[in-house]
Coordinates of C-alpha atoms and ligand atoms in Angstrom, one line a residue:
X1 CA 81.6 54.4 90.4
X2 CA 85.2 54.5 91.5
X3 CA 87.5 56.8 89.6
X4 CA 90.9 55.1 89.9
X5 CA 92.6 58.2 91.0
X6 CA 95.0 58.3 94.0
X7 CA 94.4 61.9 95.0
X8 CA 91.3 63.1 93.1
X9 CA 88.2 62.4 95.2
X10 CA 85.3 60.3 94.0
X11 CA 82.3 62.0 95.5
X12 CA 78.6 62.0 94.5
X13 CA 76.7 65.3 94.6
X14 CA 75.1 64.3 97.8
X15 CA 78.4 63.5 99.5
X16 CA 79.9 66.8 98.2
X17 CA 77.0 68.8 99.6
X18 CA 77.3 67.1 103.0
X19 CA 81.0 67.9 103.1
X20 CA 80.3 71.5 102.1
X21 CA 77.6 71.9 104.8
X22 CA 79.8 70.4 107.5
X23 CA 82.7 72.5 106.4
X24 CA 80.7 75.7 106.2
X25 CA 79.4 75.2 109.7
X26 CA 82.8 74.4 111.0
X27 CA 84.4 77.4 109.3
X28 CA 81.9 80.0 110.6
X29 CA 82.3 78.6 114.1
X30 CA 86.1 78.4 113.9
X31 CA 86.4 82.0 112.6
X32 CA 83.9 83.3 115.1
X33 CA 85.7 81.7 118.1
X34 CA 89.2 82.3 116.8
X35 CA 89.4 85.7 115.3
X36 CA 88.1 88.9 116.9
X37 CA 87.9 90.6 113.5
X38 CA 85.6 87.8 112.1
X39 CA 83.6 87.8 115.4
X40 CA 83.0 91.6 114.9
X41 CA 82.0 91.2 111.3
X42 CA 79.6 88.4 112.1
X43 CA 78.1 90.2 115.1
X44 CA 77.6 93.3 113.0
X45 CA 75.7 91.4 110.4
X46 CA 73.7 89.6 113.1
X47 CA 74.7 86.1 112.2
X48 CA 75.7 83.5 114.8
X49 CA 77.5 80.3 113.9
X50 CA 74.4 78.3 115.0
X51 CA 72.3 80.1 112.3
X52 CA 74.0 78.2 109.5
X53 CA 71.9 75.1 109.1
X54 CA 71.7 74.8 105.3
X55 CA 74.1 75.5 102.4
X56 CA 71.8 78.3 101.2
X57 CA 72.4 80.1 104.5
X58 CA 75.8 81.1 103.1
X59 CA 74.1 84.1 101.5
X60 CA 73.4 85.5 105.0
X61 CA 77.1 85.7 105.7
X62 CA 79.0 89.0 105.2
X63 CA 81.7 89.2 102.5
X64 CA 85.3 89.3 103.4
X65 CA 87.5 91.6 101.3
X66 CA 91.1 92.4 100.6
X67 CA 90.6 95.4 102.9
X68 CA 89.9 93.0 105.8
X69 CA 93.2 91.4 105.1
X70 CA 95.0 94.7 105.0
X71 CA 93.4 96.0 108.2
X72 CA 94.7 93.1 110.1
X73 CA 98.3 93.4 108.9
X74 CA 100.6 91.6 109.7
X75 CA 98.4 88.7 110.8
X76 CA 95.0 89.4 109.4
X77 CA 92.0 87.1 110.2
X78 CA 94.2 84.5 112.0
X79 CA 91.8 82.2 113.8
X80 CA 94.3 79.9 115.6
X81 CA 96.8 80.6 118.3
X82 CA 100.3 81.7 117.3
X83 CA 102.0 78.4 118.1
X84 CA 99.8 76.6 115.6
X85 CA 101.2 78.7 112.7
X86 CA 104.0 76.9 110.9
X87 CA 104.5 79.2 107.9
X88 CA 103.5 82.4 106.3
X89 CA 103.3 83.5 102.7
X90 CA 102.7 86.9 101.2
X91 CA 101.0 87.8 97.9
X92 CA 102.7 89.5 95.1
X93 CA 100.4 92.5 95.4
X94 CA 102.1 95.6 94.0
X95 CA 100.1 98.3 95.8
X96 CA 100.0 99.0 99.5
X97 CA 101.3 96.5 102.0
X98 CA 101.6 92.9 101.0
X99 CA 98.8 90.5 102.2
X100 CA 100.3 88.0 104.6
X101 CA 98.6 84.7 105.1
X102 CA 99.3 82.3 107.9
X103 CA 99.2 78.5 107.6
X104 CA 98.9 75.6 110.1
X105 CA 100.4 72.2 109.3
X106 CA 96.9 70.9 108.4
X107 CA 96.6 73.8 105.9
X108 CA 100.0 72.9 104.3
X109 CA 98.8 69.3 104.1
X110 CA 95.5 70.2 102.4
X111 CA 97.4 72.4 99.9
X112 CA 99.9 69.6 99.2
X113 CA 97.0 67.3 98.4
X114 CA 95.4 69.9 96.2
X115 CA 98.6 70.3 94.2
X116 CA 99.0 66.5 93.9
X117 CA 95.5 66.4 92.4
X118 CA 96.7 68.9 89.8
X119 CA 99.6 66.7 88.7
X120 CA 97.3 63.7 88.7
X121 CA 94.7 65.5 86.5
X122 CA 97.5 66.4 84.1
X123 CA 98.1 62.7 83.6
X124 CA 101.6 62.7 85.1
X125 CA 103.2 59.6 86.6
X126 CA 106.1 59.0 89.0
X127 CA 108.4 58.8 85.9
X128 CA 107.8 62.5 85.1
X129 CA 110.3 65.2 85.9
X130 CA 108.9 68.6 86.6
X131 CA 110.9 71.8 86.1
X132 CA 109.4 74.4 88.5
X133 CA 110.2 77.8 87.0
X134 CA 108.3 80.0 89.3
X135 CA 109.2 82.1 92.3
X136 CA 110.1 80.6 95.7
X137 CA 110.2 82.3 99.1
X138 CA 107.3 84.4 100.2
X139 CA 105.4 83.7 97.0
X140 CA 103.3 80.5 97.1
X141 CA 104.0 79.3 93.6
X142 CA 107.4 77.6 93.9
X143 CA 106.9 75.8 97.2
X144 CA 103.3 74.9 96.2
X145 CA 104.3 73.1 93.0
X146 CA 107.1 71.4 94.8
X147 CA 105.1 70.2 97.7
X148 CA 102.5 68.7 95.4
X149 CA 105.0 67.3 93.0
X150 CA 106.9 65.4 95.7
X151 CA 103.7 64.3 97.4
X152 CA 102.5 63.0 94.0
X153 CA 105.8 61.2 93.5
X154 CA 107.2 62.9 90.4
X155 CA 110.7 64.4 90.4
X156 CA 110.8 68.1 91.2
X157 CA 113.5 70.2 89.6
X158 CA 113.1 73.4 91.8
X159 CA 114.9 75.9 89.5
X160 CA 112.8 78.9 90.3
X161 CA 112.1 81.8 87.9
X162 CA 114.5 83.7 85.7
X163 CA 117.9 82.9 84.2
X164 CA 117.0 81.6 80.8
X165 CA 120.4 80.0 80.1
X166 CA 120.1 77.9 83.2
X167 CA 116.5 77.0 82.4
X168 CA 117.6 75.8 78.9
X169 CA 120.6 73.9 80.3
X170 CA 118.4 72.0 82.7
X171 CA 115.8 71.3 80.0
X172 CA 118.5 69.7 77.9
X173 CA 120.6 68.0 80.6
X174 CA 117.8 66.7 83.0
X175 CA 115.2 66.1 80.3
X176 CA 112.1 67.3 82.3
X177 CA 108.8 66.2 80.8
X178 CA 106.7 68.9 82.4
X179 CA 107.3 72.6 83.0
X180 CA 105.5 74.8 85.6
X181 CA 105.7 78.6 84.9
X182 CA 103.7 81.7 84.0
X183 CA 102.4 81.8 80.5
X184 CA 104.8 84.8 79.9
X185 CA 107.8 82.8 81.0
X186 CA 106.6 79.8 78.8
X187 CA 106.4 82.1 75.8
X188 CA 109.9 83.5 76.4
X189 CA 111.3 80.0 76.9
X190 CA 109.6 78.7 73.8
X191 CA 111.0 81.6 71.7
X192 CA 114.4 80.9 73.0
X193 CA 114.2 77.1 72.4
X194 CA 113.2 78.0 68.8
X195 CA 115.9 80.5 68.3
X196 CA 118.6 78.1 69.5
X197 CA 117.2 75.1 67.7
X198 CA 116.9 73.1 70.9
X199 CA 113.5 71.4 70.3
X200 CA 115.0 68.0 69.5
X201 CA 117.3 68.1 72.5
X202 CA 114.5 68.5 75.1
X203 CA 111.7 66.1 76.2
X204 CA 109.0 68.6 77.4
X205 CA 105.6 67.2 76.8
X206 CA 103.4 69.1 79.2
X207 CA 103.2 72.6 80.5
X208 CA 101.3 73.8 83.5
X209 CA 100.9 77.6 83.6
X210 CA 99.1 80.0 85.8
X211 CA 99.4 83.2 87.9
X212 CA 98.2 85.5 85.0
X213 CA 95.6 85.4 82.2
X214 CA 96.6 84.2 78.8
X215 CA 94.8 84.2 75.5
X216 CA 94.1 81.1 73.4
X217 CA 96.5 82.5 70.8
X218 CA 99.3 82.8 73.3
X219 CA 98.7 79.2 74.3
X220 CA 98.6 77.9 70.8
X221 CA 101.8 79.7 70.0
X222 CA 103.6 78.2 73.0
X223 CA 102.2 74.7 72.3
X224 CA 103.2 74.6 68.7
X225 CA 106.7 76.1 69.2
X226 CA 107.4 73.5 71.8
X227 CA 105.4 70.7 70.1
X228 CA 103.7 70.0 73.4
X229 CA 101.2 67.2 74.0
X230 CA 99.2 69.3 76.4
X231 CA 99.2 72.5 78.3
X232 CA 97.1 73.2 81.3
X233 CA 95.8 76.3 83.0
X234 CA 96.0 76.3 86.8
X235 CA 94.2 78.8 89.0
X236 CA 95.1 79.8 92.5
X237 CA 95.9 82.6 94.9
X238 CA 97.7 83.1 98.2
X239 CA 94.5 83.7 100.1
X240 CA 93.2 80.2 99.1
X241 CA 96.5 78.4 100.0
X242 CA 98.3 79.2 96.7
X243 CA 98.4 77.7 93.3
X244 CA 96.2 74.7 92.6
X245 CA 92.7 75.6 93.6
X246 CA 91.7 73.6 90.6
X247 CA 93.1 72.4 87.3
X248 CA 92.2 71.8 83.7
X249 CA 91.8 68.1 82.8
X250 CA 93.0 66.4 79.6
X251 CA 89.7 67.4 77.9
X252 CA 90.6 71.1 78.3
X253 CA 87.1 72.2 78.8
X254 CA 87.3 74.4 81.8
X255 CA 89.0 73.9 85.2
X256 CA 87.8 71.4 87.7
X257 CA 87.9 72.9 91.2
X258 CA 88.0 71.4 94.6
X259 CA 84.5 71.8 95.8
X260 CA 85.2 69.6 98.8
X261 CA 87.8 72.1 99.9
X262 CA 86.0 75.4 99.2
X263 CA 82.6 76.7 98.1
X264 CA 82.7 78.9 94.9
X265 CA 80.0 81.5 94.4
X266 CA 79.9 83.8 91.3
X267 CA 78.4 87.1 92.1
X268 CA 77.6 90.4 90.3
X269 CA 80.2 92.8 91.7
X270 CA 77.7 95.6 91.7
X271 CA 74.5 94.1 93.2
X272 CA 76.5 91.4 95.1
X273 CA 73.9 88.9 94.2
X274 CA 74.6 85.5 92.6
X275 CA 74.7 85.7 88.8
X276 CA 72.6 83.2 86.8
X277 CA 74.4 79.9 86.2
X278 CA 77.0 80.2 83.5
X279 CA 77.1 84.0 83.6
X280 CA 80.4 85.9 84.2
X281 CA 81.0 87.5 87.6
X282 CA 83.3 87.8 90.5
X283 CA 84.5 84.6 92.2
X284 CA 83.7 84.5 95.9
X285 CA 85.3 81.7 98.0
X286 CA 84.5 80.2 101.3
X287 CA 87.0 77.6 102.6
X288 CA 85.8 74.5 104.3
X289 CA 88.7 73.4 106.4
X290 CA 91.3 76.1 106.4
X291 CA 92.5 76.7 109.9
X292 CA 95.1 79.5 109.9
X293 CA 93.1 82.1 108.0
X294 CA 89.7 80.7 107.1
X295 CA 87.9 82.6 104.3
X296 CA 84.2 83.5 104.6
X297 CA 82.8 84.7 101.3
X298 CA 86.1 86.2 100.2
X299 CA 85.7 88.5 97.2
X300 CA 88.7 87.5 95.0
X301 CA 88.1 90.2 92.4
X302 CA 88.8 87.5 89.8
X303 CA 86.2 87.2 87.0
X304 CA 85.0 83.8 85.7
X305 CA 81.9 81.7 85.2
X306 CA 80.8 78.2 86.1
X307 CA 80.6 75.6 83.4
X308 CA 77.4 73.5 83.6
X309 CA 77.1 69.8 82.8
X310 CA 79.5 66.9 83.3
X311 CA 82.9 66.8 81.9
X312 CA 83.7 64.2 79.2
X313 CA 86.7 63.2 81.4
X314 CA 84.2 61.6 83.8
X315 CA 85.4 63.5 86.9
X316 CA 82.4 64.6 89.0
X317 CA 84.1 67.7 90.4
X318 CA 82.5 71.0 89.1
X319 CA 84.2 73.3 86.7
X320 CA 84.8 77.0 86.2
X321 CA 86.1 78.8 83.1
X322 CA 89.5 80.3 82.9
X323 CA 90.0 83.5 84.9
X324 CA 89.1 86.2 82.4
X325 CA 90.6 89.1 84.3
X326 CA 90.2 91.0 87.5
X327 CA 87.5 93.4 88.3
X328 CA 90.2 95.9 89.5
X329 CA 92.0 95.7 86.2
X330 CA 89.2 97.8 84.7
X331 CA 90.4 100.8 82.8
X332 CA 88.2 103.9 82.7
X333 CA 88.9 105.6 79.4
X334 CA 86.9 108.6 78.4
X335 CA 84.1 107.4 80.5
X336 CA 84.1 103.9 79.0
X337 CA 84.9 100.9 81.2
X338 CA 87.3 98.5 79.5
X339 CA 89.0 95.3 80.6
X340 CA 92.4 94.5 79.0
X341 CA 90.9 91.0 78.3
X342 CA 88.4 92.6 75.9
X343 CA 91.2 94.1 73.8
X344 CA 93.1 90.8 73.9
X345 CA 89.9 89.1 72.7
X346 CA 89.7 91.3 69.7
X347 CA 93.4 90.8 68.8
X348 CA 92.7 87.1 68.8
X349 CA 90.7 87.6 65.6
X350 CA 93.7 88.8 63.7
X351 CA 96.0 86.0 62.6
X352 CA 98.7 88.5 61.4
X353 CA 99.6 89.7 64.9
X354 CA 101.1 87.6 67.7
X355 CA 99.6 87.1 71.1
X356 CA 101.7 89.9 72.8
X357 CA 100.2 93.3 73.3
X358 CA 100.5 96.4 75.5
X359 CA 98.0 99.1 76.3
X360 CA 99.5 102.5 76.8
X361 CA 97.4 105.3 78.4
X362 CA 98.4 108.9 78.2
X363 CA 96.8 112.2 79.0
X364 CA 97.6 115.2 76.7
X365 CA 95.9 118.6 76.6
X366 CA 93.2 117.4 79.1
X367 CA 92.3 114.4 77.0
X368 CA 93.0 110.7 77.5
X369 CA 94.7 108.7 74.7
X370 CA 95.0 105.0 74.3
X371 CA 97.7 103.4 72.2
X372 CA 97.8 99.7 71.6
X373 CA 101.1 98.2 70.6
X374 CA 101.0 94.7 69.0
X375 CA 103.6 92.6 67.3
X376 CA 103.5 91.4 63.7
X377 CA 103.9 87.6 63.4
X378 CA 107.3 86.6 62.0
X379 CA 105.9 85.1 58.8
X380 CA 104.0 88.3 57.9
X381 CA 105.6 91.1 55.9
X382 CA 105.6 94.7 57.3
X383 CA 104.2 96.1 54.0
X384 CA 100.7 95.9 55.2
X385 CA 101.2 97.3 58.7
X386 CA 99.2 100.4 58.1
X387 CA 96.2 98.7 56.7
X388 CA 96.3 96.1 59.4
X389 CA 96.5 98.8 62.1
X390 CA 93.4 100.5 60.6
X391 CA 91.5 97.2 60.5
X392 CA 92.3 96.4 64.1
X393 CA 91.5 99.9 65.5
X394 CA 88.2 99.9 63.5
X395 CA 87.3 96.6 65.1
X396 CA 88.1 97.9 68.5
X397 CA 86.0 101.0 67.9
X398 CA 83.1 98.9 66.8
X399 CA 83.3 96.4 69.7
X400 CA 84.5 98.5 72.7
X401 CA 83.4 101.9 71.5
X402 CA 86.7 103.7 71.9
X403 CA 89.1 105.3 69.5
X404 CA 92.7 103.9 69.8
X405 CA 96.0 104.5 68.1
X406 CA 97.4 101.2 66.9
X407 CA 101.0 100.5 66.4
X408 CA 102.4 97.4 64.8
X409 CA 106.0 96.5 65.7
X410 CA 108.5 93.8 64.8
X411 CA 108.1 90.3 66.4
X412 CA 109.7 89.9 69.8
X413 CA 110.0 93.7 70.4
X414 CA 107.6 94.0 73.3
X415 CA 109.1 93.4 76.7
X416 CA 109.0 89.8 77.8
X417 CA 108.5 88.8 81.4
X418 CA 109.7 85.8 83.4
X419 CA 106.8 86.3 85.8
X420 CA 103.5 88.0 85.2
X421 CA 103.4 90.3 82.2
X422 CA 102.3 94.0 82.6
X423 CA 99.8 94.6 79.9
X424 CA 98.7 98.1 80.8
X425 CA 101.0 101.1 81.2
X426 CA 98.9 104.0 82.6
X427 CA 100.8 107.2 82.4
X428 CA 97.8 109.5 83.2
X429 CA 97.5 111.5 86.3
X430 CA 96.7 109.2 89.3
X431 CA 93.2 110.8 89.7
X432 CA 92.3 109.7 86.2
X433 CA 93.3 106.1 86.7
X434 CA 90.9 103.3 87.3
Ligands
LIG1 P1 99.1 85.6 94.0 O1 98.2 85.5 95.2 O2 100.1 86.7 94.1 O3 99.6 84.3 93.6 O4 98.1 86.1 92.8 C1 96.9 85.5 92.6 C2 96.2 86.2 91.4 O5 96.8 85.9 90.2 C3 94.7 85.7 91.3 O6 93.8 86.4 92.1 C4 94.5 86.0 89.8 O7 94.1 87.3 89.6 C5 95.8 85.7 89.2 N1 95.9 84.3 88.6 C6 96.3 83.2 89.3 N2 96.2 82.1 88.5 C7 95.7 82.6 87.3 C8 95.3 81.9 86.1 N3 95.5 80.6 85.9 N4 94.8 82.7 85.1 C9 94.6 84.0 85.3 N5 94.9 84.7 86.4 C10 95.5 84.0 87.4
LIG2 ZN1 87.4 67.0 83.1

């Protein structure tokens, strides 16, 4: 069956497995021969490239972690000679030294193709105009979207992040049909479009957003304020080229990922064993043709799950769920492990509050306190704030087993971000932080 796509591959399961096995063998050999750090790691775990003869042998390979990337600063795990490197990018990591990743021209071309697939899956055509409202420079987002957009053949409007007035002016003057941004930026823009009554003056139909988790409520809010036809979640990370490791299709039932470009395993972060199909765990990625910095079983710390069965859209590529959070986002509060996503999930149940929330952690008199600040929706009166706060904190106590103080504030009062939102403010002593 041919799929009529220009960039999306049409591969049977057998073909895909053959590509994966070839790519796995190539990657282990390439990393072993090209990077002393990888050679050491493989030697220490007693695996030689020739030992990889079947796909299941991937489980004999050692994991690669963010620590391996930091140790090799500034050129960690590079497996080609320096003159083959044509570009570097650095991740937005906020702690310690940034991770720097090196790319060969083939790596850039692979990434360009991955991103073109994303625009194709979103149903864009050459007539679309794409406002790219994410960071350029060291960050992968801006240049990744742009590369893919141009390769796909749509018109890129490389505006970058920030500057709301400028964003709104371009949305009205250039009439872009698609916007690429973080969910936080999209929310901020939608609120501004609404406030200034600009909806009828702009032509936005589609939104592609990534780089941070969002809740269904946040997404619905953005979609309805902007009267969008579709919005799409896009995953990605600097270590695996950048944005566009997969993409939601028009069916919005999970994200197809490029199984001909990397192997995805989902493991239990404690036992390090694969979780049963469909269970949530940490995403572990092995690239199949990445030259500059190949990844062998890279522990991403991102949590998700695979989605079984075939997608109604007909595309054979496998799917994973949206990224539910990061294992290192876990808050340890009075001995209980909590993910911000769990709190967000509970807030989803209450239609009187908006999608925005902040978790504030303090330590007073030797005890930890958690305050959750949420915004009342604009159509809701403040009269019932107190009752609503009790209802929500009761629900949190029941589901997450922690006592929290809940504060309800006016709509639009929580800080808005033009990049990734900071949901947790931890003001406890460093030794009590997660
Ligand atoms: P960076 O390498 O700086 O671009 O950051 C990559 C990280 O951002 C990933 O490891 C995820 O934790 C997060 N991220 C990227 N895309 C998404 C997404 N669509 N949903 C949730 N988190 C995301
Ligand atoms: Zn699909």
